[in-house]
Amino acid sequence: MYLVTIGEGSAVWEKFGHNSLWFQDTAAQVDEAYNWGTFDFRTPGFAWRFVTGETQYWVDMYPDGRRMIDFYIQYDRTVVVQRLNLTPEQARAALAFARNNALDANKYYRYDYFLDNCSTRIRDLIDLATGGALKAATASTTGRRSFRSESVRLTDDLGLAQFGITAALGRPADKPITLWEDAFVPMRLRDMIRDVRVTVDGRLQPIVAEEREFYTTKNQAEREDVPSFWLIPLVIGFFIAIDFIGVGLIGERHRAVDIAFRSEVAVWAFVSGLLGAAILFAWLFTKHTFWTANQNLLVVNPLSLWLAPLALMSLRNPRWLRPAAIVAVLVALCSALALVLHGIPGWGQNNAAVLALAVPPNLAMAFGLWRRSTATG
């Protein structure tokens, strides 16, 4: 029985790696590989199920493990194969479980990127085969990693994906995870089992009997540390804020520039409010456990959806300027609260990039609208 670990690919869903179990016994004429990470974008309703947390994956069996390995090699993905130190009875039990799991009646499951994916299913099967030894050795060891930090680390060269992960995940994603939980990443499971020992024939032995790297990628590189990527969002956020302040001040004396200012405010408010509404929907109406308790709602605030039309309506009728200013100030105060929470250990979440992008424009927007509302009485 072999654990086959495939490294990062170029597509966003390949950044987290992949793995499978390979059962090979020449004498028994067994050569079967099992992959719990099969999905199809063309499945009807795939996008909606992904959004609501109802994504359906399934297990597939490949009748030739070496052909499966060659498939990933041709796409320049690192392949490491580890022979597991199991008794024949343990290996046969694991194979029987995999075969039963691959039956049409059992193969489908609701996929969860962190809690129930291709790697956690293999982790659980190895643990089952070893009589719980894997979980016993790893479930009580907690490090500094979290589901968010691992996701950001693995998408290092995809800035928009990193920002999306930071925006979508709430505080539960920042909880320090155990080695057992970190095995949702196939490469972490590969590394983790190197240090685990199991009882074989009455003796305590390493669970990995042999390891071989079949192929090393030429173009992909898995980052080891967690990148800090708030600087670019901060530059963008300050640029928008400076524009709001500059155009807003000039617009106090020139009608055409004032129209431009309030239009810019409306666009920013609509976009940020729409993102906030999506985050709120995910929290309340989907099964994405780690999209809950999201403090990003304080900075990409659904209240901004009211501000967008109020800002435009105030151009035609000045009586809408004061309500627009009040909403803008509320959004700014919520942004300030998010910034304070972020600085209090144990209270905030790791959302520096979202804060850097959204807080400066929110404050500048409130400044410009409030000056106008007080000037006009």
CSV table of N, CA, C and O in Angstrom, one decimal, residues 311-369:
chain,number,residue,atom,x,y,z
A,311,ALA,N,-26.0,58.6,-2.4
A,311,ALA,CA,-25.0,59.5,-2.9
A,311,ALA,C,-25.5,60.1,-4.3
A,311,ALA,O,-25.3,61.3,-4.6
A,312,LEU,N,-26.0,59.2,-5.1
A,312,LEU,CA,-26.5,59.7,-6.4
A,312,LEU,C,-27.8,60.5,-6.3
A,312,LEU,O,-27.9,61.5,-7.0
A,313,MET,N,-28.7,60.1,-5.4
A,313,MET,CA,-29.9,60.9,-5.2
A,313,MET,C,-29.6,62.3,-4.7
A,313,MET,O,-30.3,63.2,-5.0
A,314,SER,N,-28.5,62.4,-3.9
A,314,SER,CA,-28.2,63.7,-3.3
A,314,SER,C,-27.8,64.7,-4.4
A,314,SER,O,-27.8,65.9,-4.1
A,315,LEU,N,-27.4,64.2,-5.6
A,315,LEU,CA,-27.0,65.2,-6.6
A,315,LEU,C,-28.3,65.9,-7.2
A,315,LEU,O,-28.2,67.0,-7.6
A,316,ARG,N,-29.4,65.2,-7.2
A,316,ARG,CA,-30.6,65.8,-7.7
A,316,ARG,C,-31.4,66.6,-6.6
A,316,ARG,O,-32.1,67.5,-6.9
A,317,ASN,N,-31.3,66.0,-5.3
A,317,ASN,CA,-32.0,66.6,-4.2
A,317,ASN,C,-31.1,66.7,-3.0
A,317,ASN,O,-30.8,65.7,-2.4
A,318,PRO,N,-30.8,67.9,-2.6
A,318,PRO,CA,-29.8,68.0,-1.4
A,318,PRO,C,-30.3,67.4,-0.1
A,318,PRO,O,-29.5,67.1,0.8
A,319,ARG,N,-31.6,67.2,0.0
A,319,ARG,CA,-32.1,66.6,1.3
A,319,ARG,C,-31.6,65.2,1.5
A,319,ARG,O,-31.7,64.7,2.6
A,320,TRP,N,-31.1,64.5,0.4
A,320,TRP,CA,-30.6,63.2,0.6
A,320,TRP,C,-29.1,63.2,1.0
A,320,TRP,O,-28.6,62.1,1.3
A,321,LEU,N,-28.5,64.4,1.1
A,321,LEU,CA,-27.1,64.4,1.4
A,321,LEU,C,-26.9,64.0,2.9
A,321,LEU,O,-25.9,63.3,3.2
A,322,ARG,N,-27.7,64.5,3.8
A,322,ARG,CA,-27.5,64.2,5.2
A,322,ARG,C,-27.7,62.7,5.5
A,322,ARG,O,-26.8,62.1,6.1
A,323,PRO,N,-28.7,62.0,4.9
A,323,PRO,CA,-28.8,60.5,5.1
A,323,PRO,C,-27.6,59.8,4.5
A,323,PRO,O,-27.1,58.9,5.1
A,324,ALA,N,-27.1,60.3,3.4
A,324,ALA,CA,-25.9,59.7,2.8
A,324,ALA,C,-24.7,59.8,3.7
A,324,ALA,O,-23.9,58.9,3.9
A,325,ALA,N,-24.5,61.0,4.3
A,325,ALA,CA,-23.4,61.3,5.1
A,325,ALA,C,-23.5,60.4,6.4
A,325,ALA,O,-22.5,59.9,6.9
A,326,ILE,N,-24.7,60.3,6.9
A,326,ILE,CA,-24.9,59.5,8.2
A,326,ILE,C,-24.5,58.0,7.9
A,326,ILE,O,-23.8,57.4,8.7
A,327,VAL,N,-24.9,57.5,6.8
A,327,VAL,CA,-24.6,56.1,6.4
A,327,VAL,C,-23.1,56.0,6.2
A,327,VAL,O,-22.5,55.0,6.7
A,328,ALA,N,-22.5,56.9,5.6
A,328,ALA,CA,-21.0,56.9,5.3
A,328,ALA,C,-20.3,56.9,6.7
A,328,ALA,O,-19.3,56.2,6.8
A,329,VAL,N,-20.7,57.7,7.6
A,329,VAL,CA,-20.1,57.8,8.9
A,329,VAL,C,-20.2,56.5,9.7
A,329,VAL,O,-19.3,56.0,10.3
A,330,LEU,N,-21.4,55.9,9.6
A,330,LEU,CA,-21.6,54.6,10.2
A,330,LEU,C,-20.7,53.5,9.6
A,330,LEU,O,-20.1,52.7,10.4
A,331,VAL,N,-20.5,53.5,8.3
A,331,VAL,CA,-19.6,52.6,7.7
A,331,VAL,C,-18.1,52.9,8.1
A,331,VAL,O,-17.4,51.9,8.4
A,332,ALA,N,-17.8,54.1,8.2
A,332,ALA,CA,-16.4,54.5,8.7
A,332,ALA,C,-16.2,54.1,10.1
A,332,ALA,O,-15.1,53.6,10.5
A,333,LEU,N,-17.2,54.3,11.0
A,333,LEU,CA,-17.1,53.8,12.4
A,333,LEU,C,-16.9,52.3,12.5
A,333,LEU,O,-16.1,51.8,13.3
A,334,CYS,N,-17.7,51.6,11.7
A,334,CYS,CA,-17.5,50.1,11.7
A,334,CYS,C,-16.1,49.7,11.2
A,334,CYS,O,-15.5,48.8,11.7
A,335,SER,N,-15.6,50.5,10.2
A,335,SER,CA,-14.3,50.2,9.7
A,335,SER,C,-13.2,50.4,10.8
A,335,SER,O,-12.3,49.6,11.0
A,336,ALA,N,-13.4,51.5,11.6
A,336,ALA,CA,-12.5,51.8,12.7
A,336,ALA,C,-12.6,50.7,13.7
A,336,ALA,O,-11.5,50.3,14.3
A,337,LEU,N,-13.8,50.2,14.0
A,337,LEU,CA,-13.9,49.1,15.0
A,337,LEU,C,-13.2,47.9,14.5
A,337,LEU,O,-12.5,47.2,15.3
A,338,ALA,N,-13.3,47.6,13.2
A,338,ALA,CA,-12.6,46.4,12.7
A,338,ALA,C,-11.1,46.6,12.9
A,338,ALA,O,-10.4,45.6,13.2
A,339,LEU,N,-10.6,47.8,12.7
A,339,LEU,CA,-9.2,48.1,12.8
A,339,LEU,C,-8.7,47.9,14.3
A,339,LEU,O,-7.6,47.3,14.6
A,340,VAL,N,-9.5,48.4,15.2
A,340,VAL,CA,-9.2,48.2,16.6
A,340,VAL,C,-9.2,46.7,17.0
A,340,VAL,O,-8.3,46.3,17.7
A,341,LEU,N,-10.2,46.0,16.6
A,341,LEU,CA,-10.3,44.6,16.9
A,341,LEU,C,-9.1,43.8,16.4
A,341,LEU,O,-8.6,42.9,17.0
A,342,HIS,N,-8.7,44.2,15.2
A,342,HIS,CA,-7.5,43.5,14.6
A,342,HIS,C,-6.3,43.7,15.4
A,342,HIS,O,-5.4,42.8,15.4
A,343,GLY,N,-6.2,44.8,16.1
A,343,GLY,CA,-5.0,45.0,17.0
A,343,GLY,C,-5.1,44.4,18.4
A,343,GLY,O,-4.1,44.5,19.1
A,344,ILE,N,-6.2,43.8,18.7
A,344,ILE,CA,-6.4,43.2,20.1
A,344,ILE,C,-6.2,41.7,20.0
A,344,ILE,O,-7.0,41.0,19.3
A,345,PRO,N,-5.1,41.2,20.6
A,345,PRO,CA,-4.9,39.7,20.5
A,345,PRO,C,-6.1,38.9,20.9
A,345,PRO,O,-6.7,39.2,22.0
A,346,GLY,N,-6.5,38.0,20.1
A,346,GLY,CA,-7.6,37.1,20.4
A,346,GLY,C,-9.0,37.7,20.1
A,346,GLY,O,-10.0,37.0,20.2
A,347,TRP,N,-9.0,38.9,19.5
A,347,TRP,CA,-10.3,39.5,19.2
A,347,TRP,C,-10.5,39.6,17.7
A,347,TRP,O,-11.6,39.5,17.2
A,348,GLY,N,-9.4,39.9,17.0
A,348,GLY,CA,-9.6,40.2,15.5
A,348,GLY,C,-9.4,38.9,14.7
A,348,GLY,O,-9.3,37.8,15.2
A,349,GLN,N,-9.3,39.1,13.4
A,349,GLN,CA,-9.0,38.0,12.5
A,349,GLN,C,-7.9,38.5,11.6
A,349,GLN,O,-7.6,39.7,11.5
A,350,ASN,N,-7.2,37.5,10.9
A,350,ASN,CA,-6.1,37.8,10.0
A,350,ASN,C,-6.6,38.4,8.7
A,350,ASN,O,-6.6,37.7,7.7
A,351,ASN,N,-7.0,39.6,8.7
A,351,ASN,CA,-7.6,40.2,7.5
A,351,ASN,C,-6.9,41.5,7.1
A,351,ASN,O,-7.6,42.5,6.7
A,352,ALA,N,-5.6,41.6,7.4
A,352,ALA,CA,-4.9,42.9,7.2
A,352,ALA,C,-5.1,43.4,5.7
A,352,ALA,O,-5.2,44.6,5.5
A,353,ALA,N,-5.1,42.5,4.7
A,353,ALA,CA,-5.2,42.9,3.4
A,353,ALA,C,-6.5,43.6,3.1
A,353,ALA,O,-6.6,44.6,2.4
A,354,VAL,N,-7.6,43.1,3.7
A,354,VAL,CA,-8.9,43.7,3.5
A,354,VAL,C,-9.0,45.0,4.2
A,354,VAL,O,-9.5,46.0,3.6
A,355,LEU,N,-8.5,45.1,5.4
A,355,LEU,CA,-8.5,46.3,6.1
A,355,LEU,C,-7.6,47.4,5.4
A,355,LEU,O,-8.1,48.6,5.2
A,356,ALA,N,-6.5,47.0,4.8
A,356,ALA,CA,-5.6,47.9,4.1
A,356,ALA,C,-6.3,48.5,2.9
A,356,ALA,O,-6.1,49.7,2.6
A,357,LEU,N,-7.1,47.7,2.2
A,357,LEU,CA,-7.7,48.1,1.0
A,357,LEU,C,-9.0,49.0,1.3
A,357,LEU,O,-9.2,50.0,0.6
A,358,ALA,N,-9.8,48.6,2.3
A,358,ALA,CA,-11.1,49.2,2.5
A,358,ALA,C,-11.2,50.3,3.5
A,358,ALA,O,-12.0,51.3,3.3
A,359,VAL,N,-10.4,50.3,4.5
A,359,VAL,CA,-10.5,51.3,5.6
A,359,VAL,C,-10.2,52.7,5.1
A,359,VAL,O,-11.0,53.6,5.4
A,360,PRO,N,-9.1,53.0,4.4
A,360,PRO,CA,-8.8,54.4,4.0
A,360,PRO,C,-9.9,55.0,3.1
A,360,PRO,O,-10.3,56.1,3.4
A,361,PRO,N,-10.4,54.2,2.1
A,361,PRO,CA,-11.5,54.8,1.3
A,361,PRO,C,-12.8,55.1,2.1
A,361,PRO,O,-13.4,56.1,1.9
A,362,ASN,N,-13.1,54.2,3.0
A,362,ASN,CA,-14.3,54.4,3.9
A,362,ASN,C,-14.2,55.6,4.7
A,362,ASN,O,-15.2,56.4,4.9
A,363,LEU,N,-13.0,55.9,5.3
A,363,LEU,CA,-12.8,57.1,6.1
A,363,LEU,C,-12.9,58.3,5.2
A,363,LEU,O,-13.5,59.3,5.6
A,364,ALA,N,-12.2,58.3,4.1
A,364,ALA,CA,-12.2,59.4,3.2
A,364,ALA,C,-13.6,59.7,2.7
A,364,ALA,O,-14.0,60.9,2.5
A,365,MET,N,-14.3,58.7,2.4
A,365,MET,CA,-15.7,58.9,1.8
A,365,MET,C,-16.6,59.6,2.9
A,365,MET,O,-17.3,60.5,2.6
A,366,ALA,N,-16.5,59.1,4.1
A,366,ALA,CA,-17.2,59.7,5.2
A,366,ALA,C,-16.8,61.2,5.4
A,366,ALA,O,-17.7,62.1,5.6
A,367,PHE,N,-15.5,61.5,5.3
A,367,PHE,CA,-15.0,62.8,5.5
A,367,PHE,C,-15.6,63.8,4.5
A,367,PHE,O,-16.1,64.8,4.8
A,368,GLY,N,-15.6,63.3,3.2
A,368,GLY,CA,-16.1,64.2,2.1
A,368,GLY,C,-17.6,64.4,2.2
A,368,GLY,O,-18.1,65.6,2.1
A,369,LEU,N,-18.4,63.4,2.5
A,369,LEU,CA,-19.9,63.6,2.6
A,369,LEU,C,-20.3,64.3,3.8
A,369,LEU,O,-21.2,65.1,3.7
